[in-house]
Tab-separated table of C-alpha atoms and ligand atoms in Angstrom:
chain	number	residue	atom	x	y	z
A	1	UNK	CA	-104.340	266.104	38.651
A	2	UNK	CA	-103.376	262.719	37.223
A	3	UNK	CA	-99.871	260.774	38.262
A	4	UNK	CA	-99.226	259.772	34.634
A	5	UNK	CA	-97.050	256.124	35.446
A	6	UNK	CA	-94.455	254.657	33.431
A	7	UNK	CA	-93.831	251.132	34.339
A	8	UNK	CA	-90.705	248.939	33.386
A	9	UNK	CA	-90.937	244.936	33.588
A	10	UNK	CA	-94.883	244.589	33.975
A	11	UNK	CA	-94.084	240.910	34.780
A	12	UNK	CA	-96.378	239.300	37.938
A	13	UNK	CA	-96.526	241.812	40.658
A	14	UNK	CA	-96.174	244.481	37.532
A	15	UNK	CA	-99.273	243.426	36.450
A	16	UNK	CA	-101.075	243.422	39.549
A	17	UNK	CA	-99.934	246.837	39.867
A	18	UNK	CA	-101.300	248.307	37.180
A	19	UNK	CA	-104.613	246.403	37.877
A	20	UNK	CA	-105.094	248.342	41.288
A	21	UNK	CA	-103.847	251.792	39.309
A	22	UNK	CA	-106.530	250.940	36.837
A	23	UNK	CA	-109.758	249.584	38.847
A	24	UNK	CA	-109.367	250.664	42.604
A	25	UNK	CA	-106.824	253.320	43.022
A	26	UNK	CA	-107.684	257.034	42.749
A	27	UNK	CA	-105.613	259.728	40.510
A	28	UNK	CA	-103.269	257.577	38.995
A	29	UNK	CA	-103.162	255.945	35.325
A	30	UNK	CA	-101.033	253.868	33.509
A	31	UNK	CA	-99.498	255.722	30.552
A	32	UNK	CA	-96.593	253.683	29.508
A	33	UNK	CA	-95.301	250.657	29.202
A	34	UNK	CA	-91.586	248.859	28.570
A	35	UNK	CA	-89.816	245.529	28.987
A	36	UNK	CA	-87.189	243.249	27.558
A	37	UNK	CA	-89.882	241.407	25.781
A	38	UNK	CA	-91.644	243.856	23.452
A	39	UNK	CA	-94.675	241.749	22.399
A	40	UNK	CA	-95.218	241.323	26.284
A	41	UNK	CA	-94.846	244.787	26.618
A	42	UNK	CA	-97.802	245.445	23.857
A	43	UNK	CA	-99.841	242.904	25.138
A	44	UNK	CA	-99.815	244.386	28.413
A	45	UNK	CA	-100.345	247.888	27.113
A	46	UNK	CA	-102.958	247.860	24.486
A	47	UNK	CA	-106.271	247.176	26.985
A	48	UNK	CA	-105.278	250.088	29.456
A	49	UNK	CA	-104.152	252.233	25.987
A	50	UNK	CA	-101.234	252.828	27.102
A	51	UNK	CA	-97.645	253.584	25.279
A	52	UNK	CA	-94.595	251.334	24.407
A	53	UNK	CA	-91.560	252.168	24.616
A	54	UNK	CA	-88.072	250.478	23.460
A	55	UNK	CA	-86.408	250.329	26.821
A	56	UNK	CA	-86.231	252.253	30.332
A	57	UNK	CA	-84.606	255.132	29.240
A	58	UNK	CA	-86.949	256.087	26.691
A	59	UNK	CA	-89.932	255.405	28.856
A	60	UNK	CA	-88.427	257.311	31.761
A	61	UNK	CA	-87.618	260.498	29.536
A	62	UNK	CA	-91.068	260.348	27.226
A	63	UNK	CA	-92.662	263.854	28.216
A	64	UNK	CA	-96.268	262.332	29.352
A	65	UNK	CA	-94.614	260.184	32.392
A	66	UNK	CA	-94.475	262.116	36.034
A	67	UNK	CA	-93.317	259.142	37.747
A	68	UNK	CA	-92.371	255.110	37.164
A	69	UNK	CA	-92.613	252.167	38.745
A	70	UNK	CA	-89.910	249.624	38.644
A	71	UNK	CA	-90.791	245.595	38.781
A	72	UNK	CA	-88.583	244.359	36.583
A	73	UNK	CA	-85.676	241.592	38.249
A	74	UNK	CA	-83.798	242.513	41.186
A	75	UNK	CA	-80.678	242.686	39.420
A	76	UNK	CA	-81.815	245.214	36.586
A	77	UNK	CA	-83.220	247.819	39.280
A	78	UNK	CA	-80.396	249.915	39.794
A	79	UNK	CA	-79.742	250.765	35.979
A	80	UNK	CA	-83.613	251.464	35.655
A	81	UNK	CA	-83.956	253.636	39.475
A	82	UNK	CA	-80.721	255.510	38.784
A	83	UNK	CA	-81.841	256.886	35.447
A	84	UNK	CA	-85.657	257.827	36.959
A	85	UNK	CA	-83.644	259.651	39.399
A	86	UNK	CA	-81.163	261.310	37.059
A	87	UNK	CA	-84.680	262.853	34.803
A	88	UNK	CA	-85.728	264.029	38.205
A	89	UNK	CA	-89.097	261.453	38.130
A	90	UNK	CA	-90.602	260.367	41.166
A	91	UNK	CA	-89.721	255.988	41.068
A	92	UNK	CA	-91.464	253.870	43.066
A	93	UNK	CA	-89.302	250.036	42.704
A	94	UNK	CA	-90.647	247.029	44.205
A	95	UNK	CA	-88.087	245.151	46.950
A	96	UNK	CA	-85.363	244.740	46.286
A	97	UNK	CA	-84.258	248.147	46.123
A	98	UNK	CA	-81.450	246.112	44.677
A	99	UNK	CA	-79.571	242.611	45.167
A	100	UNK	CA	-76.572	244.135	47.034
A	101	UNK	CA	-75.702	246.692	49.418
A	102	UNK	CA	-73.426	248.193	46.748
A	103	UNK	CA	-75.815	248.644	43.856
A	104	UNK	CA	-78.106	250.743	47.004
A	105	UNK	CA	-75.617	253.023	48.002
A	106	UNK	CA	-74.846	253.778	44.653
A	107	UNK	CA	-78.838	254.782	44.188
A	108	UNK	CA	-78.468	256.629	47.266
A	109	UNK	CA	-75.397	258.410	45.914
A	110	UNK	CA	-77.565	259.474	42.654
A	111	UNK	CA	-80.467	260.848	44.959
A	112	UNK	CA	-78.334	262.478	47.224
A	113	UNK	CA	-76.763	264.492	44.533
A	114	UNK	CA	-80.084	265.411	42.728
A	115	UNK	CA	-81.074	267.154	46.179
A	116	UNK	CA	-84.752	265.895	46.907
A	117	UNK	CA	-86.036	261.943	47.721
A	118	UNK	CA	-87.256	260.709	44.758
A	119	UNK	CA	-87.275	256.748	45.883
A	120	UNK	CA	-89.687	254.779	47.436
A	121	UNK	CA	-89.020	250.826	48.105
A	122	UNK	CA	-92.153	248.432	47.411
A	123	UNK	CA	-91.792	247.421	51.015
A	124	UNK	CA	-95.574	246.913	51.481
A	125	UNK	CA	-95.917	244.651	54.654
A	126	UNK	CA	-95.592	247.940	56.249
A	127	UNK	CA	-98.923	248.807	55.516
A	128	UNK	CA	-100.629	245.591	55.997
A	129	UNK	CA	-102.722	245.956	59.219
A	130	UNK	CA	-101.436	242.911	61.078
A	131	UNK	CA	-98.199	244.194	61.033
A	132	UNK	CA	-99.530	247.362	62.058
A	133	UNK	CA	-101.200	246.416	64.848
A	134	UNK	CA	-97.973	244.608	66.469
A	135	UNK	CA	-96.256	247.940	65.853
A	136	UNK	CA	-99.045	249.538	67.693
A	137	UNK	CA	-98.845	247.288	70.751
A	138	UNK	CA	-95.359	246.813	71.094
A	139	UNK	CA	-95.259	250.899	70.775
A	140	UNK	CA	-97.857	251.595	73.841
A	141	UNK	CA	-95.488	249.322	75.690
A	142	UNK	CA	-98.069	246.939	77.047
A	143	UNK	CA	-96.346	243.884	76.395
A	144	UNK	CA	-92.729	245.472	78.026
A	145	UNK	CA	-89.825	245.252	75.414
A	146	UNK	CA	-89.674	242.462	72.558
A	147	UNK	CA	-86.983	239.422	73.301
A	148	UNK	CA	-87.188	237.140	70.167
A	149	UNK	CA	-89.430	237.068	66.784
A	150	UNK	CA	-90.434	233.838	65.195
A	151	UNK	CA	-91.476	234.173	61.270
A	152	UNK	CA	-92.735	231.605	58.835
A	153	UNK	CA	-92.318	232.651	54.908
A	154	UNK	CA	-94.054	230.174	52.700
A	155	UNK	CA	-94.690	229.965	49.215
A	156	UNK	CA	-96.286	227.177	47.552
A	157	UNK	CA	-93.668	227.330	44.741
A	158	UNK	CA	-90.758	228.325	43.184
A	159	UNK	CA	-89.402	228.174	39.717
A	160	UNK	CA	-86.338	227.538	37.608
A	161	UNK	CA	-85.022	230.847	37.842
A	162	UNK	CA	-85.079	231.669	41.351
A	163	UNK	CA	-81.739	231.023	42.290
A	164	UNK	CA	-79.693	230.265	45.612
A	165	UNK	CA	-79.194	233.372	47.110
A	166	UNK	CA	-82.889	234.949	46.281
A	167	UNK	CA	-84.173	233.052	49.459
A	168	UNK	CA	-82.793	235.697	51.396
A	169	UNK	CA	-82.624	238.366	48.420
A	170	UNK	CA	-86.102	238.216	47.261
A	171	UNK	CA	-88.116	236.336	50.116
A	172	UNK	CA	-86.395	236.842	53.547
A	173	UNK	CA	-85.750	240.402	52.739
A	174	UNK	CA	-89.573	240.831	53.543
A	175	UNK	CA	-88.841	239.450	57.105
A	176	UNK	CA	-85.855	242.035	57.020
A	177	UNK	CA	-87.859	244.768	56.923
A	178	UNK	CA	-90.310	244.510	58.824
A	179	UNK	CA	-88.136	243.425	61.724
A	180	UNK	CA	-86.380	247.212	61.690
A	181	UNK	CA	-89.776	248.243	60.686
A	182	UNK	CA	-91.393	246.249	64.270
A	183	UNK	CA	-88.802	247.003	66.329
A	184	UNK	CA	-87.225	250.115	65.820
A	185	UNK	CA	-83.375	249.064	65.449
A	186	UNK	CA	-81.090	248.131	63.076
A	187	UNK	CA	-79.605	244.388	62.564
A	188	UNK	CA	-75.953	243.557	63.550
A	189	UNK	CA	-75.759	239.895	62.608
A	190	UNK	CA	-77.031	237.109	60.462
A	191	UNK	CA	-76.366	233.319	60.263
A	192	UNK	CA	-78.104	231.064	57.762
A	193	UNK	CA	-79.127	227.074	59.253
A	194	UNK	CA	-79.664	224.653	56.160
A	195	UNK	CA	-82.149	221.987	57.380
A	196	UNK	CA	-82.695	218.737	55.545
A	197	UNK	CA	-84.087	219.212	52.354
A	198	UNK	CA	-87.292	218.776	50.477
A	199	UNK	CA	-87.519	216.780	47.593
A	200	UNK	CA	-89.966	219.244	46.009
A	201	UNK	CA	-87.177	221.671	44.966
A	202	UNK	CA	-84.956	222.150	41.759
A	203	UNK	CA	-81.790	220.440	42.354
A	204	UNK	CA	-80.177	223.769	42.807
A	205	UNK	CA	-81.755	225.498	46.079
A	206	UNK	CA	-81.272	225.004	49.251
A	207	UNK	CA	-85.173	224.961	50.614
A	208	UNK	CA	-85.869	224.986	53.630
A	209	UNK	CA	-83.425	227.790	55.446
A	210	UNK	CA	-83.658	229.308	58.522
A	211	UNK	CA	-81.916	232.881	59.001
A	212	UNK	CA	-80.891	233.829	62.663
A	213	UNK	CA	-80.857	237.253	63.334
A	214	UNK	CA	-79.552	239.514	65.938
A	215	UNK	CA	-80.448	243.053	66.923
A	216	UNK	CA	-78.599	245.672	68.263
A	217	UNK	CA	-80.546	245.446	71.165
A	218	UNK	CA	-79.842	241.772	71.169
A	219	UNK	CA	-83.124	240.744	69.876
A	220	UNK	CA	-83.085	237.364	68.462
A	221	UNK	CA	-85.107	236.833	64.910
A	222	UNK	CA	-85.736	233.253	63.421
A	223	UNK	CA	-87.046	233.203	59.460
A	224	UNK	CA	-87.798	230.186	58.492
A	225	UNK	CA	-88.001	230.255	54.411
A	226	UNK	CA	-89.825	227.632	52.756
A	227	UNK	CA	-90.513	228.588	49.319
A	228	UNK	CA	-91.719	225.457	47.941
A	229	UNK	CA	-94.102	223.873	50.268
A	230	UNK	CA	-96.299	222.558	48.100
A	231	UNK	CA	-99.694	224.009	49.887
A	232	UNK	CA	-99.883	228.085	50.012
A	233	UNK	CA	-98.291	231.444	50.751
A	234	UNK	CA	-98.331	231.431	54.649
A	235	UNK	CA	-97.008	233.868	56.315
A	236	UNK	CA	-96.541	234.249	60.085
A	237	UNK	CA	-94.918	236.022	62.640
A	238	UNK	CA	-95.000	236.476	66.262
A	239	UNK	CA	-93.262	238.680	68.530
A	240	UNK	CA	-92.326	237.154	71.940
A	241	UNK	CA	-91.925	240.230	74.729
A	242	UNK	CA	-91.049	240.396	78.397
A	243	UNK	CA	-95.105	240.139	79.183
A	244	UNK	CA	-96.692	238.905	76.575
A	245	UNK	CA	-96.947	237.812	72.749
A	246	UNK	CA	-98.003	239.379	69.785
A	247	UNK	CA	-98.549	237.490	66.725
A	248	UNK	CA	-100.133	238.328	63.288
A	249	UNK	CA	-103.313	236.116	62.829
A	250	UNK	CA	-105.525	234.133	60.339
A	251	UNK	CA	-104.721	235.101	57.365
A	252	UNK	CA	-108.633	234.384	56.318
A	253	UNK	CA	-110.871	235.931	59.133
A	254	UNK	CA	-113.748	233.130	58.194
A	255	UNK	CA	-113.529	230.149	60.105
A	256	UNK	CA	-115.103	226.636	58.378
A	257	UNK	CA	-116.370	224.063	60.979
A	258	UNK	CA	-117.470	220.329	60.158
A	259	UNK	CA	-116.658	217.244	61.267
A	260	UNK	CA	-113.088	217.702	60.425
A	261	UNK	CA	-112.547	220.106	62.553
A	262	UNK	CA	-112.209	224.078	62.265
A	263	UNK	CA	-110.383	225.666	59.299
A	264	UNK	CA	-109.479	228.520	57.038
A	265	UNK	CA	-108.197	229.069	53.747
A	266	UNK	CA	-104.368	229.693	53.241
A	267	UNK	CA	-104.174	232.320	50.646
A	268	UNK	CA	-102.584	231.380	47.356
A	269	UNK	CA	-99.914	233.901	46.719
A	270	UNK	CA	-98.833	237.256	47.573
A	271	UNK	CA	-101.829	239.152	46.374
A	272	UNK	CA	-104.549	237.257	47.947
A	273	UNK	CA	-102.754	237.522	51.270
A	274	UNK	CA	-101.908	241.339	50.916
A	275	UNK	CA	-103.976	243.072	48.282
A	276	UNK	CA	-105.154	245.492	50.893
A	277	UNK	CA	-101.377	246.195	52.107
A	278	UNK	CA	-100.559	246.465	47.997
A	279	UNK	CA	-103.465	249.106	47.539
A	280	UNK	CA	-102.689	251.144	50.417
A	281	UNK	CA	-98.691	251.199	49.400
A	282	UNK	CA	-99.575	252.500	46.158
A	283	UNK	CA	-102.465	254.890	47.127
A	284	UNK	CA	-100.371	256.807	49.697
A	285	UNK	CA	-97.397	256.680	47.064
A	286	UNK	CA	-99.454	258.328	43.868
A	287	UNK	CA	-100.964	260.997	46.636
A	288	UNK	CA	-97.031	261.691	47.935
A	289	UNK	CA	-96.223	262.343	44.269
A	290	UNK	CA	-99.099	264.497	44.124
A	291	UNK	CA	-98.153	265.987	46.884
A	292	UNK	CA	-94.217	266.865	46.097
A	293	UNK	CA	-92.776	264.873	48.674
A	294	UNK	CA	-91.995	260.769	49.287
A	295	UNK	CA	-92.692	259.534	52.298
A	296	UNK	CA	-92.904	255.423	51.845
A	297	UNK	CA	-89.964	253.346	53.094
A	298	UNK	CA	-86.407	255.207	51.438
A	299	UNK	CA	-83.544	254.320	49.521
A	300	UNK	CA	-81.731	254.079	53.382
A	301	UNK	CA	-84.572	251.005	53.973
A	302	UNK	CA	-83.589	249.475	50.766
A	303	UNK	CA	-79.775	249.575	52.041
A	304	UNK	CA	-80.102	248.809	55.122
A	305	UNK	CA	-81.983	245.574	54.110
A	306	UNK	CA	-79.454	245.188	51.190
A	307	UNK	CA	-76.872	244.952	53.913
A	308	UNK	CA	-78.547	241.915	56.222
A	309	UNK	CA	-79.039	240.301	52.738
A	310	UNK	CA	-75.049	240.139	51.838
A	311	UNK	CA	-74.139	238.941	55.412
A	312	UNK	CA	-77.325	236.436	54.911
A	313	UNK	CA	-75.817	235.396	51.425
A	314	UNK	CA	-72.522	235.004	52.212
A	315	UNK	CA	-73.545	232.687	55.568
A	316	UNK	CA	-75.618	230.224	52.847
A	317	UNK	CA	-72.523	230.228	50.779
A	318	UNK	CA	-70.461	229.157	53.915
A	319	UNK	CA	-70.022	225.868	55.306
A	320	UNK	CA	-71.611	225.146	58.296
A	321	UNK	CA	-74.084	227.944	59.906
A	322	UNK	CA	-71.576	230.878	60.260
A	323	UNK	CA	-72.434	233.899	61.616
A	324	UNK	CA	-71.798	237.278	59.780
A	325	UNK	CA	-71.504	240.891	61.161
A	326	UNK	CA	-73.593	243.934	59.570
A	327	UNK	CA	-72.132	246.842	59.189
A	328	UNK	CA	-73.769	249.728	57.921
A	329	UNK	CA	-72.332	253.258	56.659
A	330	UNK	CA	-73.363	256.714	59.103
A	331	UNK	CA	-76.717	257.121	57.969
A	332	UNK	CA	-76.980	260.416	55.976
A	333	UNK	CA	-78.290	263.602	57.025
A	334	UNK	CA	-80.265	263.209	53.943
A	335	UNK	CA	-82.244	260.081	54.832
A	336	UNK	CA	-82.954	261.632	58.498
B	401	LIG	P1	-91.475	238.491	36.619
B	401	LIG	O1	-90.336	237.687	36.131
B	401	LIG	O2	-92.853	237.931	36.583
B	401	LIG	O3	-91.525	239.869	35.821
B	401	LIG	C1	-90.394	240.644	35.549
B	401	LIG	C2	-90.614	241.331	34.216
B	401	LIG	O4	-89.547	242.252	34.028
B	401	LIG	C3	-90.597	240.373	33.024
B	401	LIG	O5	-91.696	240.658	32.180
B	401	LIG	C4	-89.238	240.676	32.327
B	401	LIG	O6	-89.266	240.470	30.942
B	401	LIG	C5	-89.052	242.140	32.696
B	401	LIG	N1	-87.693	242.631	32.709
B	401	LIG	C6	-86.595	242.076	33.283
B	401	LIG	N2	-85.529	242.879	33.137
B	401	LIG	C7	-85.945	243.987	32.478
B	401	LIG	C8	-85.329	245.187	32.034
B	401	LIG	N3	-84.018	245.393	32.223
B	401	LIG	N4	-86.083	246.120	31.389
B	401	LIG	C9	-87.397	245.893	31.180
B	401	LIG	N5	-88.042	244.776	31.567
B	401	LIG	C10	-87.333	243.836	32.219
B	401	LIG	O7	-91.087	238.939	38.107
B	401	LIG	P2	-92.060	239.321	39.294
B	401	LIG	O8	-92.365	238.115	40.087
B	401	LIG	O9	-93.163	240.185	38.822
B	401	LIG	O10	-91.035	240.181	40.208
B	401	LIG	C11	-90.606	241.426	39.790
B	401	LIG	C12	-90.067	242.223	40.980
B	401	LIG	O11	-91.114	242.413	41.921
B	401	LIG	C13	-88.930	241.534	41.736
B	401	LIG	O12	-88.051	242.513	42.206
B	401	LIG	C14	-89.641	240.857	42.894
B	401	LIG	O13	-88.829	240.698	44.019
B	401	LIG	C15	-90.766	241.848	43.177
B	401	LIG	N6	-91.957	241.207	43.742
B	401	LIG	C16	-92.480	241.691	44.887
B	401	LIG	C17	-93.568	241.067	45.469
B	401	LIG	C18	-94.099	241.539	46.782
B	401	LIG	O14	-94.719	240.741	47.493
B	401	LIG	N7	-93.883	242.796	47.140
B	401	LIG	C19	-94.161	239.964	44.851
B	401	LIG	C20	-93.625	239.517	43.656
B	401	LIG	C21	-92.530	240.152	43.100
B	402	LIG	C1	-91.557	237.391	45.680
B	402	LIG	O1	-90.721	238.236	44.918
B	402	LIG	C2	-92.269	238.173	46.721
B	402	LIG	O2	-91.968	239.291	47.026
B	402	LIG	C3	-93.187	237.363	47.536
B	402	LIG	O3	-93.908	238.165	48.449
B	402	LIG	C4	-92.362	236.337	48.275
B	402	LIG	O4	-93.192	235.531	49.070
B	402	LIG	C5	-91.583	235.465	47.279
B	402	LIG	O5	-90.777	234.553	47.971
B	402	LIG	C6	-90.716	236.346	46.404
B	402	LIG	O6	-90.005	235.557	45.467
C-alpha cells in the first residue's frame, strides 16, 4: 500500500520533502498540496500531479490523504497538527512542534484525547549517523559519563523574517534535542550570552548567541548560534566525558590537499549536510504509518524542547545573561 501525503506550506524544507517522497523514498506519494499562497501551491503541485486545496482543513479532511506533513511557519503548526489529529490522520510536522511550550501541550492535550499517537516531530538529527554514533559510544560506556557538550550551529544566512527569538526557536532547538536525545536527561536551566555583534546581520537580531545549558545531571551544554556567518552551514558538536571525547566529524569525508594545505567542503545548507538523516526520518515515518503505529520523536519531544526554548527566549529578552529554570509538567502515561 501507498501513504497518500497531504502537505501544508511546501515552502524550503517542504519542497525538499516531497523531492525525497517522489525520487528516493519507497511507498509514499505526494497527493495534495495547500498553502497561504495558492499559485505557489499550484506551482508546486502540478509536476508531481498532485491536488490543491484552499487551506489545511480541506486538505486534511479530502478522502485520498492517509497522513500530512506540516512545514509551514512555526507559529501556524498548532492550528494545522491539531486539526490532522482531530480527523484521526497520521501528521508528521517539521521542528518546531510549535514556538511555545503552551501551543505543545495543547497538541498533546488533542492526542491524548483521540487515544492513539498520531504525531511525529521533524527532529531528524536523530537519525543522522554522527549523532548516532556518539549515542552509541557514550551508551557502551567507554568514555565513563559525559561532563560538558560544546556545539557550533552555523548558517551562512539569515533573512528578513527570521526574527529575535527564532535563534533559539528555530535553530538552537536542534541543539535542544539532540542534547536529551545524547544524553538521556532532561534540561533544568538555560541562560543566553550575547557576544559582540556581526555587522552582517539585519539590524534586528542579536547574532552571535551562545545558550548555556544545564542538565539534571549537571551536565553543562554551550550552543553557540551563528546564523549569519557568511561562509556555510557548519555544524559541530563534541561531547567531553570523564575519559575521553566524542565529537561529530567532517562534515565532507573527502579531504583536498595542495599547497594550501588540507581541506574539505562545508556544506551549503541543511540538506547537503543531512540529506541522508532527512531520508531516513521520512522512510521510517511513511513505514510507521504503514505500519499503524508512530514511533519518531513525540509530541512529549516537541514539549519538552518547547520548554528550554521559553526559558532560552525569555533569558535573550533579559538584560544581562540571566539564567532561567525549566520546568516541565509529569510526563504522561501516554507518552511513556
Ligand atoms: P518557508 O518560509 O520557506 O516555507 C513555509 C511555507 O509555508 C511558505 O510557502 C508559506 O507560504 C507557507 N505557509 C505559512 N503559513 C501557512 C499556513 N497557515 N497554511 C499554509 N501554508 C502556510 O519556510 P521553511 O524554511 O521551509 O521552514 C518551514 C518549517 O520547516 C519551519 O518550521 C522550519 O523551522 C522547518 N525547517 C526545518 C529544517 C530542518 O533542518 N529540519 C530546515 C528548514 C526548515
Ligand atoms: C532552519 O529552520 C533549520 O531547521 C535549519 O536546520 C537551521 O540550521 C536554521 O537555523 C533554521 O532556521
Amino acid at each position: 500500500m501507498t501513504v497518500r501525503i497531504g502537505i501544508i506550506g511546501p515552502g524550503g524544507i517542504g519542497r525538499s520533502h516531497i523531492a525525497r517522497i517522489t525520487d528516493k523514498l519507497a511507498r509514499g506519494r505526494v497527493v495534495a498540496v495547500t498553502d497561504l499562497d495558492p499559485a505557489h501551491a499550484q506551482r508546486v503541485a502540478e509536476p508531481i500531479g498532485a491536488s490543491v486545496y484552499a487551506d489545511d482543513a480541506a486538505l486534511i479532511n479530502a478522502d485520498d490523504v492517509d497522513a500530512v506533513i506540516v512545514t509551514s511557519f512555526g507559529p501556524a503548526h498548532e492550528g494545522s497538527v491539531v486539526r490532522a489529529i482531530e480527523a484521526g490522520k497520521p501528521v508528521f510536522c517539521e521542528k518546531p512542534l510549535a514556538p511555545t511550550a503552551a501551543e505543545c501541550l495543547r497538541i498533546m492535550e488533542a492526542e491524548q484525547r483521540g487515544g492513539r499517537r498520531l504525531v511525529q516531530v521533524g527532529f531528524m538529527r536523530r537519525y543522522d549517523a554522527g549523532y548516532r554514533e556518539i549515542k552509541a559510544v557514550l551508551d557502551s560506556g567507554g568514555v565513563g559519563e559525559a561532563l560538558m557538550v560544546h556545539n557550533r550551529h552555523r548558517n551562512p544566512s539569515s533573512p528578513e523574517n527570521y526574527l529575535e527569538g527564532m535563534s533559539i526557536t528555530d535553530t538552537a532547538i536542534h541543539e535542544i534535542d539532540v542534547m536529551r536525545f545524547l544524553l538521556g536527561e532532561e534540561i533544568v536551566s538555560a541562560r543566553v550570552d550575547k557576544p559582540k555583534r556581526t555587522t552582517n546581520r539585519f539590524p534586528h537580531l542579536s547574532d552571535p548567541l551562545v545558550l548555556v545549558l544545564r542538565t539534571t545531571s549537571d551536565v553543562l551544554i554551550d550552543v553557540e548560534i551563528f546564523v549569519n556567518n557568511t561562509y556555510g552551514y557548519d555544524i559541530q558538536c563534541e561531547v567531553v566525558a570523564e575519559r575521553g571525547a566524542v565529537a561529530l566529524g567532517d562534515q565532507n569525508a573527502t579531504v583536498r590537499t595542495g599547497a594550501a594545505g588540507r581541506s574539505n567542503r562545508i556544506a551549503a545548507d541543511y540538506n547537503e549536510r543531512f540529506e541522508a538523516a532527512f531520508n531516513t526520518e521520512l522512510q521510517e515515518w511513511i513505514n510507521s504509518v504503514q505500519g499503524g503505529e508512530i514511533v519518531g520523536p513525540s509530541s512529549w519531544d516537541g514539549y519538552a524542547a518547547a520548554v528550554v526554548c521559553d526559558a532560552g527566549v525569555r533569558s535573550l529578552r533579559a538584560d544581562g545573561s540571566q539564567e532561567f529554570a525549566v520546568e516541565l509538567i509529569e510526563k504522561p502515561a501516554f507518552y511513556a
